[in-house]
Amino acid sequence: MLKEVILLEYFTAQSTTNFKGKKSIFKEAIKLSNSLALNFSRNRKIKKIHLLRNASLQRLKNKKIVIHYVTKNKTIDKILDKFDHKTNLLLISPESEFENSRLYQKLSKKFTLLNSSFKNIKIFSSKLKTFKALKQIKVKTIEIEKKLRENIQYISKPEFGTGSSNIVIFKKKNNICNQKKAIIQKFYKGKKGSFGMLCCDKKFEIICCNEQILKFHNDKISQIGLIMGGLESHRNEIYAIGKKICSSFPELFGFIGIDIVRVNNDWRVIEINPRFTSAYIGLEQAYGIGAINRITEFYINKKIEKTNYSLKKKVKIYF
């Protein structure tokens, strides 16, 4: 049983908060780590939450939450060295090139990680490997383009990237941004969304079905928020996608975020994020405290329950 846990969120646990070009991601990371720590503390079975974070960030006033401040002299490694072997650790790390995989390998030697397997993280940290894996299990996705046609809108994004960073819309006749290991796909104007689910041993439960709020500026596109519950009318279709993914990847564990896009009356999977996503921040407002408590209970007993989560109200959240 989970009585003590370490929460390690990558961005907020760095010795510096100077993330150039990633301020919005850093703000999301603070909200997410705060929400997780406070919500876990509500459960009577969990006695202590260890939260690693930058020394400049606000302290959370809660008797169960122990803050371990990271500085240049007091590094993450030095802090983690003090913990016992097999202590439970929940890692939330970006998909930027190999960062998640590197951290996972290092931490798994000492801690019991409450995350998906290293094999799955390697696949879903790469947009190219994700595409190939989805094609193999016959889940509809967006083709990766090699030969571009005139006057067709495409998007370019890095193979390893966090959130909607460095995503560019372009046509063949225009100049394309020079990105290393760029993935090129057709741009579809259909509705974009995401859903969150819990997975364990091929079993799953859908938590939330959301519509994405996007911002277009010049040739760039970015996600700036979510309409929580915005895709509830599509829950049956989303359930079928979740079932296929979870049964095909039995080592997916915990909260999983899936990005989707509507193309010709079908949902296609864009990305699979094997970690907590920003949707968790708006979950209580839209679906109620029951959904939050259910997630916490899952991390305690590691059991999937066929719970129906009724939407209380649609809620817009901005990052």
CSV table of C-alpha atoms in Angstrom, one decimal:
chain,number,residue,atom,x,y,z
A,1,MET,CA,0.0,0.0,0.0
A,2,LEU,CA,1.1,3.5,-0.8
A,3,LYS,CA,1.8,5.3,2.4
A,4,GLU,CA,4.7,7.5,1.4
A,5,VAL,CA,5.5,8.9,-2.1
A,6,ILE,CA,8.0,11.1,-3.8
A,7,LEU,CA,6.6,13.5,-6.4
A,8,LEU,CA,9.3,14.5,-9.0
A,9,GLU,CA,8.1,16.9,-11.6
A,10,TYR,CA,11.0,17.7,-14.0
A,11,PHE,CA,10.6,21.4,-14.6
A,12,THR,CA,9.8,22.5,-11.0
A,13,ALA,CA,12.6,20.4,-9.6
A,14,GLN,CA,15.4,22.1,-11.5
A,15,SER,CA,17.9,24.4,-9.7
A,16,THR,CA,17.1,27.2,-12.1
A,17,THR,CA,13.7,28.5,-13.3
A,18,ASN,CA,15.2,30.2,-16.4
A,19,PHE,CA,13.4,28.2,-19.1
A,20,LYS,CA,13.7,30.3,-22.2
A,21,GLY,CA,10.7,29.9,-24.5
A,22,LYS,CA,9.0,27.5,-22.0
A,23,LYS,CA,7.4,29.9,-19.6
A,24,SER,CA,3.9,28.6,-20.2
A,25,ILE,CA,5.0,25.0,-19.8
A,26,PHE,CA,6.7,26.0,-16.5
A,27,LYS,CA,3.5,27.6,-15.3
A,28,GLU,CA,1.6,24.4,-16.1
A,29,ALA,CA,4.2,22.3,-14.3
A,30,ILE,CA,3.8,24.4,-11.1
A,31,LYS,CA,0.0,24.0,-11.2
A,32,LEU,CA,0.2,20.3,-11.9
A,33,SER,CA,2.7,19.5,-9.2
A,34,ASN,CA,0.8,21.6,-6.6
A,35,SER,CA,-2.5,19.9,-7.5
A,36,LEU,CA,-1.1,16.4,-7.3
A,37,ALA,CA,0.6,17.0,-3.9
A,38,LEU,CA,-2.5,18.6,-2.4
A,39,ASN,CA,-4.9,16.0,-3.8
A,40,PHE,CA,-2.7,13.1,-2.6
A,41,SER,CA,-2.6,14.7,0.8
A,42,ARG,CA,-6.4,14.5,1.1
A,43,ASN,CA,-6.2,10.7,1.2
A,44,ARG,CA,-6.0,9.3,4.8
A,45,LYS,CA,-4.0,6.3,3.6
A,46,ILE,CA,-1.1,8.4,2.4
A,47,LYS,CA,0.9,9.7,5.3
A,48,LYS,CA,3.7,11.6,3.6
A,49,ILE,CA,4.3,13.3,0.2
A,50,HIS,CA,7.9,14.3,-0.6
A,51,LEU,CA,7.9,17.2,-3.1
A,52,LEU,CA,11.1,18.2,-4.9
A,53,ARG,CA,11.1,21.7,-6.1
A,54,ASN,CA,13.1,24.8,-6.9
A,55,ALA,CA,13.9,26.9,-3.8
A,56,SER,CA,12.3,30.0,-5.3
A,57,LEU,CA,8.8,28.4,-5.6
A,58,GLN,CA,6.1,29.0,-3.1
A,59,ARG,CA,5.8,26.6,-0.1
A,60,LEU,CA,2.7,24.4,0.2
A,61,LYS,CA,1.3,24.7,3.7
A,62,ASN,CA,0.3,21.1,4.5
A,63,LYS,CA,1.5,18.9,7.3
A,64,LYS,CA,1.7,15.8,5.0
A,65,ILE,CA,3.8,17.6,2.3
A,66,VAL,CA,7.5,17.7,2.9
A,67,ILE,CA,9.3,20.1,0.6
A,68,HIS,CA,12.8,19.3,-0.5
A,69,TYR,CA,14.3,22.4,-2.1
A,70,VAL,CA,16.6,22.0,-5.0
A,71,THR,CA,19.5,24.4,-5.4
A,72,LYS,CA,22.9,24.4,-7.3
A,73,ASN,CA,24.5,23.0,-4.2
A,74,LYS,CA,21.6,20.8,-3.1
A,75,THR,CA,21.0,18.8,-6.3
A,76,ILE,CA,18.2,16.3,-7.1
A,77,ASP,CA,20.7,13.5,-6.8
A,78,LYS,CA,21.9,14.6,-3.3
A,79,ILE,CA,18.3,14.8,-2.1
A,80,LEU,CA,17.2,11.4,-3.5
A,81,ASP,CA,20.3,9.7,-2.1
A,82,LYS,CA,18.8,10.1,1.4
A,83,PHE,CA,15.7,8.0,0.6
A,84,ASP,CA,15.5,4.2,1.2
A,85,HIS,CA,15.6,1.8,-1.7
A,86,LYS,CA,12.2,0.9,-3.2
A,87,THR,CA,10.5,4.1,-2.0
A,88,ASN,CA,7.6,4.9,-4.3
A,89,LEU,CA,8.3,7.7,-6.8
A,90,LEU,CA,6.0,9.3,-9.3
A,91,LEU,CA,8.0,10.9,-12.2
A,92,ILE,CA,6.5,13.5,-14.4
A,93,SER,CA,9.0,14.3,-17.1
A,94,PRO,CA,8.9,15.9,-20.6
A,95,GLU,CA,9.2,14.1,-23.9
A,96,SER,CA,12.1,16.3,-25.0
A,97,GLU,CA,14.8,14.2,-26.6
A,98,PHE,CA,15.6,11.2,-24.4
A,99,GLU,CA,15.1,13.2,-21.2
A,100,ASN,CA,12.3,11.0,-19.9
A,101,SER,CA,14.1,7.8,-20.8
A,102,ARG,CA,17.3,8.9,-19.2
A,103,LEU,CA,15.6,9.9,-16.0
A,104,TYR,CA,13.6,6.7,-15.9
A,105,GLN,CA,16.6,4.4,-16.3
A,106,LYS,CA,18.5,6.3,-13.6
A,107,LEU,CA,15.7,6.4,-11.0
A,108,SER,CA,14.4,2.8,-11.6
A,109,LYS,CA,17.7,1.4,-10.2
A,110,LYS,CA,16.7,2.6,-6.7
A,111,PHE,CA,13.0,3.5,-6.6
A,112,THR,CA,9.7,1.9,-7.3
A,113,LEU,CA,8.4,4.0,-10.1
A,114,LEU,CA,4.7,4.6,-10.4
A,115,ASN,CA,5.0,5.0,-14.1
A,116,SER,CA,4.6,3.1,-17.4
A,117,SER,CA,7.4,0.7,-18.4
A,118,PHE,CA,10.7,2.0,-19.8
A,119,LYS,CA,9.8,0.2,-23.1
A,120,ASN,CA,6.6,2.2,-23.4
A,121,ILE,CA,8.2,5.5,-22.5
A,122,LYS,CA,10.8,5.0,-25.2
A,123,ILE,CA,8.1,4.4,-27.8
A,124,PHE,CA,5.8,7.3,-26.8
A,125,SER,CA,8.6,9.9,-26.2
A,126,SER,CA,9.2,9.7,-30.0
A,127,LYS,CA,6.5,10.8,-32.4
A,128,LEU,CA,8.0,8.6,-35.1
A,129,LYS,CA,7.9,5.5,-33.0
A,130,THR,CA,4.4,6.4,-31.7
A,131,PHE,CA,3.2,6.6,-35.4
A,132,LYS,CA,4.7,3.2,-36.2
A,133,ALA,CA,3.3,1.6,-33.1
A,134,LEU,CA,-0.2,2.9,-33.8
A,135,LYS,CA,-0.1,1.7,-37.4
A,136,GLN,CA,1.0,-1.8,-36.2
A,137,ILE,CA,-2.0,-2.1,-33.9
A,138,LYS,CA,-4.3,-0.6,-36.6
A,139,VAL,CA,-5.3,2.5,-34.6
A,140,LYS,CA,-6.1,5.4,-36.9
A,141,THR,CA,-3.4,8.1,-36.8
A,142,ILE,CA,-2.0,10.9,-39.0
A,143,GLU,CA,0.4,9.8,-41.8
A,144,ILE,CA,3.9,11.1,-41.7
A,145,GLU,CA,4.6,12.7,-45.1
A,146,LYS,CA,7.8,12.2,-47.2
A,147,LYS,CA,6.7,13.7,-50.5
A,148,LEU,CA,5.0,17.1,-50.2
A,149,ARG,CA,2.4,18.5,-52.6
A,150,GLU,CA,1.9,22.1,-53.7
A,151,ASN,CA,-0.6,24.3,-51.7
A,152,ILE,CA,-1.3,21.6,-49.1
A,153,GLN,CA,-1.1,22.8,-45.5
A,154,TYR,CA,1.3,20.7,-43.4
A,155,ILE,CA,2.6,20.9,-39.9
A,156,SER,CA,6.2,20.4,-38.8
A,157,LYS,CA,7.1,19.4,-35.3
A,158,PRO,CA,10.2,18.0,-33.6
A,159,GLU,CA,10.2,14.2,-33.1
A,160,PHE,CA,10.9,14.7,-29.4
A,161,GLY,CA,9.0,17.7,-28.0
A,162,THR,CA,7.1,18.9,-25.0
A,163,GLY,CA,3.5,20.0,-25.4
A,164,SER,CA,2.8,22.1,-28.6
A,165,SER,CA,6.3,23.7,-28.7
A,166,ASN,CA,7.9,24.4,-32.1
A,167,ILE,CA,4.9,23.3,-34.2
A,168,VAL,CA,4.8,25.2,-37.5
A,169,ILE,CA,2.1,25.3,-40.2
A,170,PHE,CA,3.4,25.7,-43.8
A,171,LYS,CA,2.9,24.9,-47.5
A,172,LYS,CA,5.4,23.4,-49.8
A,173,LYS,CA,6.1,26.6,-51.6
A,174,ASN,CA,6.9,28.4,-48.4
A,175,ASN,CA,10.1,28.1,-46.3
A,176,ILE,CA,9.9,25.4,-43.6
A,177,CYS,CA,11.6,26.0,-40.3
A,178,ASN,CA,14.9,24.1,-40.0
A,179,GLN,CA,14.2,21.6,-37.2
A,180,LYS,CA,16.3,18.6,-36.5
A,181,LYS,CA,14.4,15.3,-36.8
A,182,ALA,CA,11.3,17.1,-37.8
A,183,ILE,CA,8.0,15.2,-38.3
A,184,ILE,CA,5.9,16.4,-41.3
A,185,GLN,CA,2.1,15.7,-41.4
A,186,LYS,CA,-0.9,17.1,-43.1
A,187,PHE,CA,-2.7,19.8,-41.2
A,188,TYR,CA,-6.4,19.0,-40.5
A,189,LYS,CA,-8.8,21.7,-39.5
A,190,GLY,CA,-11.1,19.3,-37.6
A,191,LYS,CA,-11.7,19.5,-33.9
A,192,LYS,CA,-8.7,18.7,-31.7
A,193,GLY,CA,-9.1,17.0,-28.3
A,194,SER,CA,-7.6,14.8,-25.7
A,195,PHE,CA,-8.7,12.3,-23.2
A,196,GLY,CA,-7.3,11.0,-19.9
A,197,MET,CA,-7.5,7.4,-18.8
A,198,LEU,CA,-6.1,5.1,-16.1
A,199,CYS,CA,-4.3,1.9,-17.3
A,200,CYS,CA,-3.1,-1.2,-15.6
A,201,ASP,CA,-2.5,-4.7,-16.9
A,202,LYS,CA,-4.6,-4.2,-20.0
A,203,LYS,CA,-7.5,-2.8,-18.0
A,204,PHE,CA,-8.5,0.8,-18.2
A,205,GLU,CA,-11.1,3.5,-17.3
A,206,ILE,CA,-11.8,6.7,-19.2
A,207,ILE,CA,-11.5,9.7,-16.8
A,208,CYS,CA,-12.2,12.7,-19.0
A,209,CYS,CA,-12.9,13.7,-22.6
A,210,ASN,CA,-11.8,17.3,-23.5
A,211,GLU,CA,-11.6,19.7,-26.4
A,212,GLN,CA,-8.3,21.6,-27.0
A,213,ILE,CA,-8.2,25.4,-27.2
A,214,LEU,CA,-5.7,26.4,-29.8
A,215,LYS,CA,-4.0,29.6,-30.8
A,216,PHE,CA,-2.8,30.5,-34.3
A,217,HIS,CA,-0.1,33.2,-34.6
A,218,ASN,CA,1.5,33.7,-38.0
A,219,ASP,CA,2.8,30.3,-39.0
A,220,LYS,CA,2.7,28.8,-35.5
A,221,ILE,CA,0.1,26.8,-33.6
A,222,SER,CA,0.0,26.2,-29.9
A,223,GLN,CA,-2.4,24.8,-27.4
A,224,ILE,CA,-3.4,27.4,-24.8
A,225,GLY,CA,-6.1,25.5,-22.9
A,226,LEU,CA,-8.8,22.9,-22.7
A,227,ILE,CA,-12.6,22.7,-22.5
A,228,MET,CA,-12.9,20.1,-19.9
A,229,GLY,CA,-15.7,17.7,-20.8
A,230,GLY,CA,-15.9,19.2,-24.3
A,231,LEU,CA,-15.8,15.9,-26.0
A,232,GLU,CA,-18.2,13.9,-23.7
A,233,SER,CA,-20.6,13.4,-26.6
A,234,HIS,CA,-17.9,11.3,-28.2
A,235,ARG,CA,-17.2,9.2,-25.1
A,236,ASN,CA,-18.2,5.9,-26.8
A,237,GLU,CA,-15.8,6.4,-29.7
A,238,ILE,CA,-13.1,7.5,-27.3
A,239,TYR,CA,-13.7,4.4,-25.1
A,240,ALA,CA,-13.0,2.2,-28.2
A,241,ILE,CA,-9.7,4.0,-28.9
A,242,GLY,CA,-8.7,3.7,-25.2
A,243,LYS,CA,-9.5,0.0,-25.1
A,244,LYS,CA,-7.4,-0.7,-28.2
A,245,ILE,CA,-4.4,1.2,-27.0
A,246,CYS,CA,-4.5,-0.2,-23.4
A,247,SER,CA,-4.9,-3.8,-24.6
A,248,SER,CA,-2.1,-3.5,-27.1
A,249,PHE,CA,0.3,-1.9,-24.6
A,250,PRO,CA,-0.2,-3.8,-21.3
A,251,GLU,CA,2.7,-2.0,-19.6
A,252,LEU,CA,1.0,1.3,-19.7
A,253,PHE,CA,0.4,2.3,-16.1
A,254,GLY,CA,-1.4,5.1,-14.3
A,255,PHE,CA,-2.7,8.4,-15.8
A,256,ILE,CA,-2.3,8.4,-19.6
A,257,GLY,CA,-3.1,11.4,-21.9
A,258,ILE,CA,-4.1,10.8,-25.5
A,259,ASP,CA,-4.2,13.7,-28.1
A,260,ILE,CA,-6.7,13.2,-31.0
A,261,VAL,CA,-8.0,15.0,-34.0
A,262,ARG,CA,-11.3,14.7,-36.0
A,263,VAL,CA,-10.7,13.7,-39.6
A,264,ASN,CA,-13.7,12.8,-41.9
A,265,ASN,CA,-16.0,11.8,-39.0
A,266,ASP,CA,-13.3,9.7,-37.3
A,267,TRP,CA,-11.0,10.3,-34.4
A,268,ARG,CA,-7.3,9.8,-35.1
A,269,VAL,CA,-4.6,9.6,-32.5
A,270,ILE,CA,-1.8,12.2,-32.6
A,271,GLU,CA,0.2,11.4,-29.5
A,272,ILE,CA,0.2,9.3,-26.4
A,273,ASN,CA,1.6,10.8,-23.2
A,274,PRO,CA,2.4,8.2,-20.6
A,275,ARG,CA,2.2,10.7,-17.7
A,276,PHE,CA,-0.1,13.2,-15.9
A,277,THR,CA,-1.1,16.0,-18.3
A,278,SER,CA,-2.5,19.5,-17.7
A,279,ALA,CA,-6.1,18.1,-17.9
A,280,TYR,CA,-5.6,17.0,-14.3
A,281,ILE,CA,-5.7,20.6,-13.2
A,282,GLY,CA,-9.2,21.2,-14.4
A,283,LEU,CA,-10.6,17.7,-13.5
A,284,GLU,CA,-12.2,18.6,-10.1
A,285,GLN,CA,-14.1,21.6,-11.5
A,286,ALA,CA,-15.5,19.6,-14.4
A,287,TYR,CA,-16.0,16.1,-13.1
A,288,GLY,CA,-16.1,16.6,-9.3
A,289,ILE,CA,-13.9,15.5,-6.4
A,290,GLY,CA,-14.9,11.9,-7.0
A,291,ALA,CA,-12.7,11.7,-10.2
A,292,ILE,CA,-9.7,13.2,-8.2
A,293,ASN,CA,-10.2,10.7,-5.3
A,294,ARG,CA,-10.5,7.8,-7.8
A,295,ILE,CA,-7.1,8.6,-9.3
A,296,THR,CA,-5.4,8.8,-5.9
A,297,GLU,CA,-7.0,5.5,-4.9
A,298,PHE,CA,-5.7,3.9,-8.0
A,299,TYR,CA,-2.1,4.8,-7.2
A,300,ILE,CA,-2.7,3.3,-3.7
A,301,ASN,CA,-4.2,0.0,-4.7
A,302,LYS,CA,-3.3,-0.3,-8.4
A,303,LYS,CA,-6.8,-1.5,-9.3
A,304,ILE,CA,-9.0,-0.5,-12.2
A,305,GLU,CA,-12.7,0.0,-11.4
A,306,LYS,CA,-15.4,0.4,-14.0
A,307,THR,CA,-16.6,3.8,-12.7
A,308,ASN,CA,-18.8,6.1,-14.7
A,309,TYR,CA,-17.6,9.7,-14.3
A,310,SER,CA,-20.5,12.1,-15.0
A,311,LEU,CA,-19.6,15.6,-16.2
A,312,LYS,CA,-20.7,18.2,-13.7
A,313,LYS,CA,-20.2,21.1,-16.0
A,314,LYS,CA,-17.9,22.0,-18.9
A,315,VAL,CA,-15.0,24.2,-17.8
A,316,LYS,CA,-12.5,26.2,-19.7
A,317,ILE,CA,-9.0,26.1,-18.3
A,318,TYR,CA,-6.1,28.1,-19.7
A,319,PHE,CA,-2.4,27.4,-19.4
